Amino acid sequence: MKKMINIVFILGALSLLYQFFVMFLMNKHDAVYSLKTSNNAYMIHENFEKERKYNMYYFLITDQNKKNFVYSIDRNLNRQSRIIKEIKTYQNNNLYCIAPVFKKKAIDSVLCKLGETQVSTTFLKQAGNNNVLNFTANLKKEGYTLNEELDKETPIKSSYGNGKKISIYDELDESLYLTLWGYNGVYILNNGEIEYRDFLRYDHYENDFARLVDKFYISINTDNTEYGSFYVVNIKDGGRAQIDSDFTISKNSYFNGIYNKKLYYTDIDNRKQYILDPSDEELKEVSTNDKGKFFDGEKLVDIDMNELVSTRKYFNLPKIDEKLQQKYPDKQIFKTLKNKYFLDSDGSVYKIVGDYIDYKILLFKIDGFKEMKIVNDKVFGVSGDTVFYYSDKKGLRKAALNRELVYNYRNIFDVYEK
């Protein structure tokens, strides 16, 4: 009897040890499971990956009629598997929606298909299709907890300058810092407040010599006849530094791009390439033996200086899967951890979840949407005088208003998330 008790104790300890291993040591898992409703059945493919601070779940949900929904969330659930416990459904003409339910009757998102296209609830509202509101209202009556932020409006929080030249909206997350070029300095928008940091004596209309590199806003000192000195502004604490160098750098220069939180740029006239590290406040020449550096989408490689000076070469976006590129050959695809995004010519923005490249989600559509940027699965861009931002959690919101964007929008705004 004593021996049996010892065996049971050992097995129990091993079981607890295994659970600890799964919950705290495994950085990824895959699971396939099914759920039934009163009138449908669903097969769920769940993929989890832990990367840095992100706990990403990716789902492909298929019903008995082969209708597919894709979905991703960043949620710290101690690496649990099979996290969808129930699926609620709604159908009205060509609108078909499902709501994956987690523990404690929690619903993070409602997934919808309009005809054969998966669309966000944001797009449905844009299209004037409010039937999904009937679905969410019924879910609340049944005791389910939904993400309420999707229903909020976006009020202006504060404004800056004469005639309220710059305005920030209340819904910009505290973790986000938005920068706007101000011709002789930079506007910094965060947590409902707007600050301006000027550093140039003379206005520089085109923002061709300033960039946001991590939390540092870098600008060449264009007041000088030579471009060998820089200003660096820490947008989190407002600190400013000036970096002077002994290099003779011509005005005929351009930025190649950013790699590993450092800025690379090329002096065409003097056939040299430089690297600026804002954290160390240091400028170095990187070109040697008539060779410079270029990011090819995977790694930093050597490149002949003739290529850098004969035509302006900008660092590539991170490389994407060849099958995805073949499927959307004419699209500029932006990649996060595993999700991808692209902007169509009509102002429609699409999301591709994880490795499910055969499916895309129409997130929203804005006429004239341009200058798109993706920061940790948040979409930013400009239309008219407004910077918009979209997240799956909050939907489409206005981030900032700047009247100058109507006339001058290239490289005017950027985003950092702490």
GROMACS .gro file of C-alpha atoms in nm:
model
  418
    1MET     CA    1   0.000   0.000   0.000
    2LYS     CA    2   0.285   0.235   0.094
    3LYS     CA    3   0.456   0.157  -0.236
    4MET     CA    4   0.135   0.239  -0.427
    5ILE     CA    5   0.106   0.575  -0.244
    6ASN     CA    6   0.466   0.657  -0.338
    7ILE     CA    7   0.396   0.577  -0.703
    8VAL     CA    8   0.084   0.798  -0.703
    9PHE     CA    9   0.283   1.079  -0.540
   10ILE     CA   10   0.562   1.050  -0.798
   11LEU     CA   11   0.315   1.048  -1.087
   12GLY     CA   12   0.140   1.353  -0.943
   13ALA     CA   13   0.471   1.535  -0.908
   14LEU     CA   14   0.568   1.448  -1.266
   15SER     CA   15   0.229   1.572  -1.387
   16LEU     CA   16   0.279   1.905  -1.208
   17LEU     CA   17   0.632   1.929  -1.345
   18TYR     CA   18   0.503   1.868  -1.698
   19GLN     CA   19   0.236   2.136  -1.657
   20PHE     CA   20   0.503   2.378  -1.535
   21PHE     CA   21   0.717   2.293  -1.839
   22VAL     CA   22   0.428   2.351  -2.079
   23MET     CA   23   0.316   2.676  -1.915
   24PHE     CA   24   0.651   2.844  -1.857
   25LEU     CA   25   0.910   2.690  -2.086
   26MET     CA   26   0.743   2.601  -2.417
   27ASN     CA   27   0.747   2.901  -2.648
   28LYS     CA   28   0.513   2.756  -2.908
   29HIS     CA   29   0.243   2.498  -2.958
   30ASP     CA   30  -0.012   2.383  -3.215
   31ALA     CA   31  -0.353   2.240  -3.141
   32VAL     CA   32  -0.647   2.120  -3.349
   33TYR     CA   33  -0.986   2.080  -3.184
   34SER     CA   34  -1.357   2.108  -3.262
   35LEU     CA   35  -1.661   2.279  -3.114
   36LYS     CA   36  -2.030   2.236  -3.189
   37THR     CA   37  -2.320   2.479  -3.178
   38SER     CA   38  -2.690   2.403  -3.215
   39ASN     CA   39  -2.672   2.444  -3.594
   40ASN     CA   40  -2.304   2.420  -3.691
   41ALA     CA   41  -1.971   2.259  -3.614
   42TYR     CA   42  -1.627   2.422  -3.617
   43MET     CA   43  -1.274   2.293  -3.659
   44ILE     CA   44  -1.017   2.517  -3.489
   45HIS     CA   45  -0.648   2.528  -3.579
   46GLU     CA   46  -0.465   2.711  -3.299
   47ASN     CA   47  -0.102   2.821  -3.320
   48PHE     CA   48   0.076   2.988  -3.027
   49GLU     CA   49   0.417   3.159  -3.034
   50LYS     CA   50   0.591   3.346  -2.755
   51GLU     CA   51   0.831   3.609  -2.883
   52ARG     CA   52   0.979   3.876  -2.659
   53LYS     CA   53   0.690   4.037  -2.467
   54TYR     CA   54   0.425   3.912  -2.710
   55ASN     CA   55   0.204   3.606  -2.655
   56MET     CA   56   0.055   3.555  -3.000
   57TYR     CA   57  -0.229   3.316  -3.080
   58TYR     CA   58  -0.322   3.258  -3.447
   59PHE     CA   59  -0.645   3.081  -3.545
   60LEU     CA   60  -0.802   2.929  -3.853
   61ILE     CA   61  -1.167   2.847  -3.778
   62THR     CA   62  -1.361   2.642  -4.035
   63ASP     CA   63  -1.731   2.561  -4.016
   64GLN     CA   64  -1.908   2.252  -4.155
   65ASN     CA   65  -1.979   2.438  -4.481
   66LYS     CA   66  -1.608   2.512  -4.533
   67LYS     CA   67  -1.644   2.880  -4.444
   68ASN     CA   68  -1.312   3.002  -4.302
   69PHE     CA   69  -1.229   3.272  -4.049
   70VAL     CA   70  -0.878   3.381  -3.947
   71TYR     CA   71  -0.795   3.561  -3.628
   72SER     CA   72  -0.501   3.657  -3.405
   73ILE     CA   73  -0.467   3.796  -3.053
   74ASP     CA   74  -0.184   3.895  -2.821
   75ARG     CA   75  -0.291   3.756  -2.485
   76ASN     CA   76  -0.089   3.633  -2.185
   77LEU     CA   77  -0.270   3.314  -2.084
   78ASN     CA   78   0.034   3.132  -1.945
   79ARG     CA   79   0.077   2.957  -2.280
   80GLN     CA   80  -0.251   2.769  -2.239
   81SER     CA   81  -0.380   2.558  -2.527
   82ARG     CA   82  -0.734   2.519  -2.668
   83ILE     CA   83  -0.834   2.858  -2.535
   84ILE     CA   84  -1.158   2.894  -2.735
   85LYS     CA   85  -1.432   2.737  -2.522
   86GLU     CA   86  -1.744   2.821  -2.723
   87ILE     CA   87  -1.853   2.986  -3.049
   88LYS     CA   88  -2.159   3.207  -3.085
   89THR     CA   89  -2.299   3.268  -3.435
   90TYR     CA   90  -2.513   3.519  -3.625
   91GLN     CA   91  -2.645   3.523  -3.982
   92ASN     CA   92  -2.845   3.789  -4.169
   93ASN     CA   93  -2.864   3.766  -4.549
   94ASN     CA   94  -2.502   3.780  -4.672
   95LEU     CA   95  -2.361   3.870  -4.329
   96TYR     CA   96  -2.225   3.578  -4.128
   97CYS     CA   97  -2.052   3.643  -3.795
   98ILE     CA   98  -1.899   3.428  -3.523
   99ALA     CA   99  -1.777   3.522  -3.177
  100PRO     CA  100  -1.505   3.300  -3.024
  101VAL     CA  101  -1.561   3.278  -2.648
  102PHE     CA  102  -1.283   3.239  -2.392
  103LYS     CA  103  -1.303   3.158  -2.021
  104LYS     CA  104  -1.557   3.346  -1.810
  105LYS     CA  105  -1.771   3.419  -2.119
  106ALA     CA  106  -1.516   3.672  -2.248
  107ILE     CA  107  -1.531   3.776  -2.615
  108ASP     CA  108  -1.235   3.964  -2.759
  109SER     CA  109  -1.356   4.010  -3.118
  110VAL     CA  110  -1.647   3.938  -3.348
  111LEU     CA  111  -1.539   3.785  -3.681
  112CYS     CA  112  -1.757   3.848  -3.984
  113LYS     CA  113  -1.785   3.755  -4.350
  114LEU     CA  114  -1.972   3.982  -4.589
  115GLY     CA  115  -2.040   3.750  -4.878
  116GLU     CA  116  -1.712   3.567  -4.930
  117THR     CA  117  -1.487   3.837  -4.780
  118GLN     CA  118  -1.386   3.842  -4.415
  119VAL     CA  119  -1.424   4.198  -4.287
  120SER     CA  120  -1.375   4.378  -3.957
  121THR     CA  121  -1.665   4.525  -3.762
  122THR     CA  122  -1.501   4.860  -3.838
  123PHE     CA  123  -1.551   4.807  -4.209
  124LEU     CA  124  -1.912   4.701  -4.152
  125LYS     CA  125  -1.980   5.031  -3.976
  126GLN     CA  126  -1.808   5.219  -4.260
  127ALA     CA  127  -2.029   5.037  -4.509
  128GLY     CA  128  -2.341   5.126  -4.311
  129ASN     CA  129  -2.413   4.763  -4.217
  130ASN     CA  130  -2.515   4.778  -3.852
  131ASN     CA  131  -2.670   4.430  -3.828
  132VAL     CA  132  -2.372   4.313  -3.627
  133LEU     CA  133  -2.489   4.544  -3.347
  134ASN     CA  134  -2.795   4.320  -3.303
  135PHE     CA  135  -2.558   4.028  -3.252
  136THR     CA  136  -2.342   4.207  -2.994
  137ALA     CA  137  -2.648   4.342  -2.810
  138ASN     CA  138  -2.787   3.988  -2.774
  139LEU     CA  139  -2.452   3.859  -2.653
  140LYS     CA  140  -2.446   4.120  -2.378
  141LYS     CA  141  -2.799   4.025  -2.274
  142GLU     CA  142  -2.683   3.663  -2.245
  143GLY     CA  143  -2.408   3.767  -2.003
  144TYR     CA  144  -2.107   3.766  -2.235
  145THR     CA  145  -1.835   4.028  -2.183
  146LEU     CA  146  -1.736   4.208  -2.504
  147ASN     CA  147  -1.459   4.450  -2.593
  148GLU     CA  148  -1.642   4.779  -2.537
  149GLU     CA  149  -1.374   5.004  -2.687
  150LEU     CA  150  -1.490   4.939  -3.042
  151ASP     CA  151  -1.806   5.142  -2.975
  152LYS     CA  152  -1.635   5.461  -2.857
  153GLU     CA  153  -1.610   5.787  -3.048
  154THR     CA  154  -1.284   5.981  -3.074
  155PRO     CA  155  -1.291   6.326  -2.910
  156ILE     CA  156  -1.010   6.580  -2.943
  157LYS     CA  157  -0.805   6.585  -2.622
  158SER     CA  158  -0.592   6.898  -2.671
  159SER     CA  159  -0.457   7.134  -2.937
  160TYR     CA  160  -0.136   7.328  -2.991
  161GLY     CA  161  -0.049   7.649  -3.172
  162ASN     CA  162  -0.244   7.940  -3.313
  163GLY     CA  163  -0.570   7.835  -3.476
  164LYS     CA  164  -0.534   7.489  -3.320
  165LYS     CA  165  -0.277   7.395  -3.582
  166ILE     CA  166  -0.205   7.053  -3.424
  167SER     CA  167  -0.461   6.844  -3.234
  168ILE     CA  168  -0.430   6.510  -3.056
  169TYR     CA  169  -0.727   6.280  -3.006
  170ASP     CA  170  -0.814   6.118  -2.677
  171GLU     CA  171  -0.786   5.761  -2.799
  172LEU     CA  172  -0.411   5.751  -2.869
  173ASP     CA  173  -0.274   5.484  -2.634
  174GLU     CA  174  -0.041   5.603  -2.358
  175SER     CA  175   0.226   5.369  -2.490
  176LEU     CA  176   0.230   5.545  -2.829
  177TYR     CA  177   0.437   5.850  -2.919
  178LEU     CA  178   0.343   6.024  -3.244
  179THR     CA  179   0.588   6.266  -3.407
  180LEU     CA  180   0.503   6.535  -3.663
  181TRP     CA  181   0.766   6.736  -3.849
  182GLY     CA  182   0.731   7.109  -3.775
  183TYR     CA  183   0.979   7.254  -4.031
  184ASN     CA  184   1.231   7.369  -3.767
  185GLY     CA  185   1.160   7.104  -3.504
  186VAL     CA  186   0.929   6.820  -3.409
  187TYR     CA  187   0.588   6.792  -3.242
  188ILE     CA  188   0.569   6.508  -2.989
  189LEU     CA  189   0.219   6.377  -2.912
  190ASN     CA  190   0.165   6.141  -2.619
  191ASN     CA  191  -0.092   6.075  -2.347
  192GLY     CA  192  -0.319   6.360  -2.455
  193GLU     CA  193  -0.041   6.619  -2.458
  194ILE     CA  194   0.151   6.798  -2.734
  195GLU     CA  195   0.505   6.932  -2.698
  196TYR     CA  196   0.725   7.105  -2.953
  197ARG     CA  197   1.102   7.070  -2.966
  198ASP     CA  198   1.269   7.315  -3.203
  199PHE     CA  199   1.634   7.285  -3.301
  200LEU     CA  200   1.678   7.461  -3.640
  201ARG     CA  201   1.703   7.837  -3.691
  202TYR     CA  202   1.558   7.818  -4.043
  203ASP     CA  203   1.256   7.624  -4.165
  204HIS     CA  204   1.319   7.314  -4.375
  205TYR     CA  205   0.992   7.241  -4.556
  206GLU     CA  206   1.061   6.898  -4.703
  207ASN     CA  207   1.136   6.643  -4.434
  208ASP     CA  208   1.415   6.469  -4.624
  209PHE     CA  209   1.679   6.493  -4.349
  210ALA     CA  210   1.499   6.385  -4.031
  211ARG     CA  211   1.394   6.039  -3.911
  212LEU     CA  212   1.262   5.864  -3.603
  213VAL     CA  213   1.503   5.589  -3.492
  214ASP     CA  214   1.356   5.395  -3.201
  215LYS     CA  215   1.282   5.665  -2.937
  216PHE     CA  216   1.522   5.918  -3.090
  217TYR     CA  217   1.423   6.182  -3.344
  218ILE     CA  218   1.730   6.257  -3.558
  219SER     CA  219   1.773   6.560  -3.783
  220ILE     CA  220   2.069   6.682  -3.984
  221ASN     CA  221   2.159   7.037  -3.888
  222THR     CA  222   2.052   7.191  -4.219
  223ASP     CA  223   2.140   7.539  -4.089
  224ASN     CA  224   2.503   7.457  -4.167
  225THR     CA  225   2.653   7.471  -4.515
  226GLU     CA  226   2.787   7.119  -4.457
  227TYR     CA  227   2.583   6.831  -4.320
  228GLY     CA  228   2.825   6.694  -4.063
  229SER     CA  229   2.629   6.774  -3.747
  230PHE     CA  230   2.302   6.639  -3.613
  231TYR     CA  231   2.037   6.703  -3.354
  232VAL     CA  232   1.899   6.411  -3.152
  233VAL     CA  233   1.576   6.447  -2.949
  234ASN     CA  234   1.467   6.178  -2.704
  235ILE     CA  235   1.091   6.185  -2.757
  236LYS     CA  236   1.021   6.009  -2.426
  237ASP     CA  237   1.190   6.258  -2.195
  238GLY     CA  238   1.235   6.555  -2.431
  239GLY     CA  239   1.613   6.558  -2.393
  240ARG     CA  240   1.811   6.709  -2.682
  241ALA     CA  241   2.171   6.663  -2.791
  242GLN     CA  242   2.382   6.797  -3.076
  243ILE     CA  243   2.630   6.565  -3.241
  244ASP     CA  244   2.919   6.739  -3.415
  245SER     CA  245   3.175   6.561  -3.628
  246ASP     CA  246   3.496   6.635  -3.816
  247PHE     CA  247   3.352   6.486  -4.136
  248THR     CA  248   3.299   6.707  -4.439
  249ILE     CA  249   2.959   6.594  -4.567
  250SER     CA  250   2.795   6.751  -4.870
  251LYS     CA  251   2.432   6.859  -4.896
  252ASN     CA  252   2.397   6.608  -5.177
  253SER     CA  253   2.326   6.328  -4.930
  254TYR     CA  254   2.036   6.094  -4.853
  255PHE     CA  255   1.926   5.845  -4.588
  256ASN     CA  256   1.957   5.477  -4.685
  257GLY     CA  257   1.750   5.350  -4.395
  258ILE     CA  258   1.751   5.217  -4.041
  259TYR     CA  259   1.907   4.892  -3.925
  260ASN     CA  260   1.952   4.771  -3.567
  261LYS     CA  261   1.838   5.112  -3.433
  262LYS     CA  262   2.107   5.296  -3.628
  263LEU     CA  263   2.066   5.536  -3.921
  264TYR     CA  264   2.267   5.488  -4.241
  265TYR     CA  265   2.311   5.763  -4.498
  266THR     CA  266   2.521   5.829  -4.806
  267ASP     CA  267   2.713   6.137  -4.918
  268ILE     CA  268   2.692   6.118  -5.297
  269ASP     CA  269   2.949   6.388  -5.380
  270ASN     CA  270   3.219   6.247  -5.151
  271ARG     CA  271   3.128   5.881  -5.216
  272LYS     CA  272   3.105   5.792  -4.848
  273GLN     CA  273   2.851   5.623  -4.625
  274TYR     CA  274   2.799   5.703  -4.257
  275ILE     CA  275   2.622   5.544  -3.962
  276LEU     CA  276   2.470   5.740  -3.676
  277ASP     CA  277   2.402   5.569  -3.344
  278PRO     CA  278   2.167   5.797  -3.145
  279SER     CA  279   2.199   5.605  -2.819
  280ASP     CA  280   2.578   5.659  -2.820
  281GLU     CA  281   2.550   6.002  -2.988
  282GLU     CA  282   2.820   5.897  -3.232
  283LEU     CA  283   2.873   5.939  -3.607
  284LYS     CA  284   3.107   5.700  -3.790
  285GLU     CA  285   3.211   5.640  -4.147
  286VAL     CA  286   3.104   5.290  -4.245
  287SER     CA  287   3.228   5.277  -4.606
  288THR     CA  288   3.568   5.113  -4.657
  289ASN     CA  289   3.754   5.009  -4.973
  290ASP     CA  290   3.478   5.163  -5.181
  291LYS     CA  291   3.221   4.937  -5.014
  292GLY     CA  292   2.914   5.042  -4.817
  293LYS     CA  293   2.632   4.863  -4.637
  294PHE     CA  294   2.282   4.770  -4.754
  295PHE     CA  295   1.993   4.584  -4.587
  296ASP     CA  296   1.855   4.333  -4.839
  297GLY     CA  297   1.549   4.237  -4.632
  298GLU     CA  298   1.727   3.963  -4.438
  299LYS     CA  299   2.067   4.093  -4.336
  300LEU     CA  300   2.313   4.378  -4.375
  301VAL     CA  301   2.540   4.310  -4.674
  302ASP     CA  302   2.830   4.480  -4.852
  303ILE     CA  303   2.747   4.690  -5.156
  304ASP     CA  304   2.963   4.874  -5.406
  305MET     CA  305   2.965   5.248  -5.340
  306ASN     CA  306   2.902   5.302  -5.711
  307GLU     CA  307   2.552   5.160  -5.657
  308LEU     CA  308   2.484   5.390  -5.361
  309VAL     CA  309   2.596   5.707  -5.541
  310SER     CA  310   2.473   5.640  -5.895
  311THR     CA  311   2.112   5.592  -5.780
  312ARG     CA  312   1.947   5.639  -5.443
  313LYS     CA  313   1.916   5.299  -5.279
  314TYR     CA  314   1.688   5.258  -4.978
  315PHE     CA  315   1.693   4.963  -4.741
  316ASN     CA  316   1.438   4.694  -4.824
  317LEU     CA  317   1.144   4.597  -4.608
  318PRO     CA  318   1.193   4.266  -4.421
  319LYS     CA  319   1.160   3.979  -4.668
  320ILE     CA  320   0.834   3.788  -4.678
  321ASP     CA  321   0.747   3.437  -4.782
  322GLU     CA  322   0.791   3.380  -5.156
  323LYS     CA  323   0.444   3.222  -5.186
  324LEU     CA  324   0.290   3.532  -5.030
  325GLN     CA  325   0.479   3.760  -5.267
  326GLN     CA  326   0.361   3.552  -5.562
  327LYS     CA  327   0.001   3.571  -5.441
  328TYR     CA  328   0.013   3.951  -5.410
  329PRO     CA  329   0.288   4.046  -5.658
  330ASP     CA  330   0.191   4.412  -5.692
  331LYS     CA  331   0.153   4.486  -5.319
  332GLN     CA  332   0.399   4.638  -5.072
  333ILE     CA  333   0.358   4.402  -4.780
  334PHE     CA  334   0.440   4.509  -4.424
  335LYS     CA  335   0.530   4.238  -4.175
  336THR     CA  336   0.502   4.224  -3.795
  337LEU     CA  337   0.592   3.911  -3.596
  338LYS     CA  338   0.384   3.685  -3.824
  339ASN     CA  339   0.094   3.901  -3.942
  340LYS     CA  340   0.117   4.094  -4.268
  341TYR     CA  341  -0.060   4.404  -4.400
  342PHE     CA  342  -0.100   4.577  -4.733
  343LEU     CA  343  -0.271   4.884  -4.875
  344ASP     CA  344  -0.475   4.854  -5.195
  345SER     CA  345  -0.498   5.130  -5.452
  346ASP     CA  346  -0.856   5.219  -5.349
  347GLY     CA  347  -0.757   5.292  -4.987
  348SER     CA  348  -0.852   4.947  -4.854
  349VAL     CA  349  -0.623   4.801  -4.588
  350TYR     CA  350  -0.596   4.423  -4.552
  351LYS     CA  351  -0.449   4.194  -4.287
  352ILE     CA  352  -0.311   3.844  -4.341
  353VAL     CA  353  -0.304   3.639  -4.020
  354GLY     CA  354   0.001   3.428  -3.946
  355ASP     CA  355   0.080   3.174  -4.215
  356TYR     CA  356  -0.276   3.166  -4.354
  357ILE     CA  357  -0.186   3.347  -4.675
  358ASP     CA  358  -0.493   3.224  -4.865
  359TYR     CA  359  -0.718   3.440  -4.647
  360LYS     CA  360  -0.721   3.815  -4.597
  361ILE     CA  361  -0.928   4.045  -4.376
  362LEU     CA  362  -1.055   4.380  -4.503
  363LEU     CA  363  -0.992   4.604  -4.201
  364PHE     CA  364  -1.108   4.944  -4.328
  365LYS     CA  365  -1.120   5.170  -4.631
  366ILE     CA  366  -1.030   5.541  -4.642
  367ASP     CA  367  -1.011   5.741  -4.965
  368GLY     CA  368  -0.663   5.882  -5.020
  369PHE     CA  369  -0.506   5.675  -4.740
  370LYS     CA  370  -0.126   5.690  -4.773
  371GLU     CA  371   0.209   5.685  -4.588
  372MET     CA  372   0.104   5.360  -4.416
  373LYS     CA  373   0.313   5.237  -4.124
  374ILE     CA  374   0.269   4.928  -3.904
  375VAL     CA  375   0.381   4.939  -3.539
  376ASN     CA  376   0.319   4.620  -3.340
  377ASP     CA  377   0.003   4.529  -3.535
  378LYS     CA  378  -0.130   4.885  -3.522
  379VAL     CA  379  -0.191   5.051  -3.859
  380PHE     CA  380  -0.117   5.421  -3.912
  381GLY     CA  381  -0.159   5.643  -4.215
  382VAL     CA  382  -0.265   5.983  -4.348
  383SER     CA  383  -0.576   6.100  -4.528
  384GLY     CA  384  -0.639   6.470  -4.577
  385ASP     CA  385  -0.535   6.659  -4.263
  386THR     CA  386  -0.566   6.358  -4.028
  387VAL     CA  387  -0.342   6.079  -3.904
  388PHE     CA  388  -0.556   5.768  -3.852
  389TYR     CA  389  -0.476   5.459  -3.653
  390TYR     CA  390  -0.635   5.115  -3.641
  391SER     CA  391  -0.601   4.828  -3.398
  392ASP     CA  392  -0.808   4.513  -3.361
  393LYS     CA  393  -0.882   4.621  -3.004
  394LYS     CA  394  -1.004   4.975  -3.074
  395GLY     CA  395  -1.101   4.971  -3.440
  396LEU     CA  396  -1.035   5.278  -3.656
  397ARG     CA  397  -0.958   5.599  -3.470
  398LYS     CA  398  -0.828   5.946  -3.541
  399ALA     CA  399  -0.485   5.995  -3.382
  400ALA     CA  400  -0.395   6.354  -3.474
  401LEU     CA  401  -0.501   6.647  -3.689
  402ASN     CA  402  -0.249   6.868  -3.868
  403ARG     CA  403  -0.370   7.115  -4.134
  404GLU     CA  404  -0.029   7.104  -4.305
  405LEU     CA  405  -0.078   6.738  -4.400
  406VAL     CA  406  -0.309   6.846  -4.681
  407TYR     CA  407  -0.015   7.013  -4.854
  408ASN     CA  408   0.288   6.829  -4.721
  409TYR     CA  409   0.259   6.468  -4.602
  410ARG     CA  410   0.569   6.274  -4.711
  411ASN     CA  411   0.779   6.161  -4.412
  412ILE     CA  412   0.590   6.406  -4.191
  413PHE     CA  413   0.469   6.166  -3.918
  414ASP     CA  414   0.614   5.864  -3.741
  415VAL     CA  415   0.529   5.644  -3.444
  416TYR     CA  416   0.717   5.489  -3.153
  417GLU     CA  417   0.568   5.247  -2.899
  418LYS     CA  418   0.744   5.199  -2.568
   0.00000   0.00000   0.00000
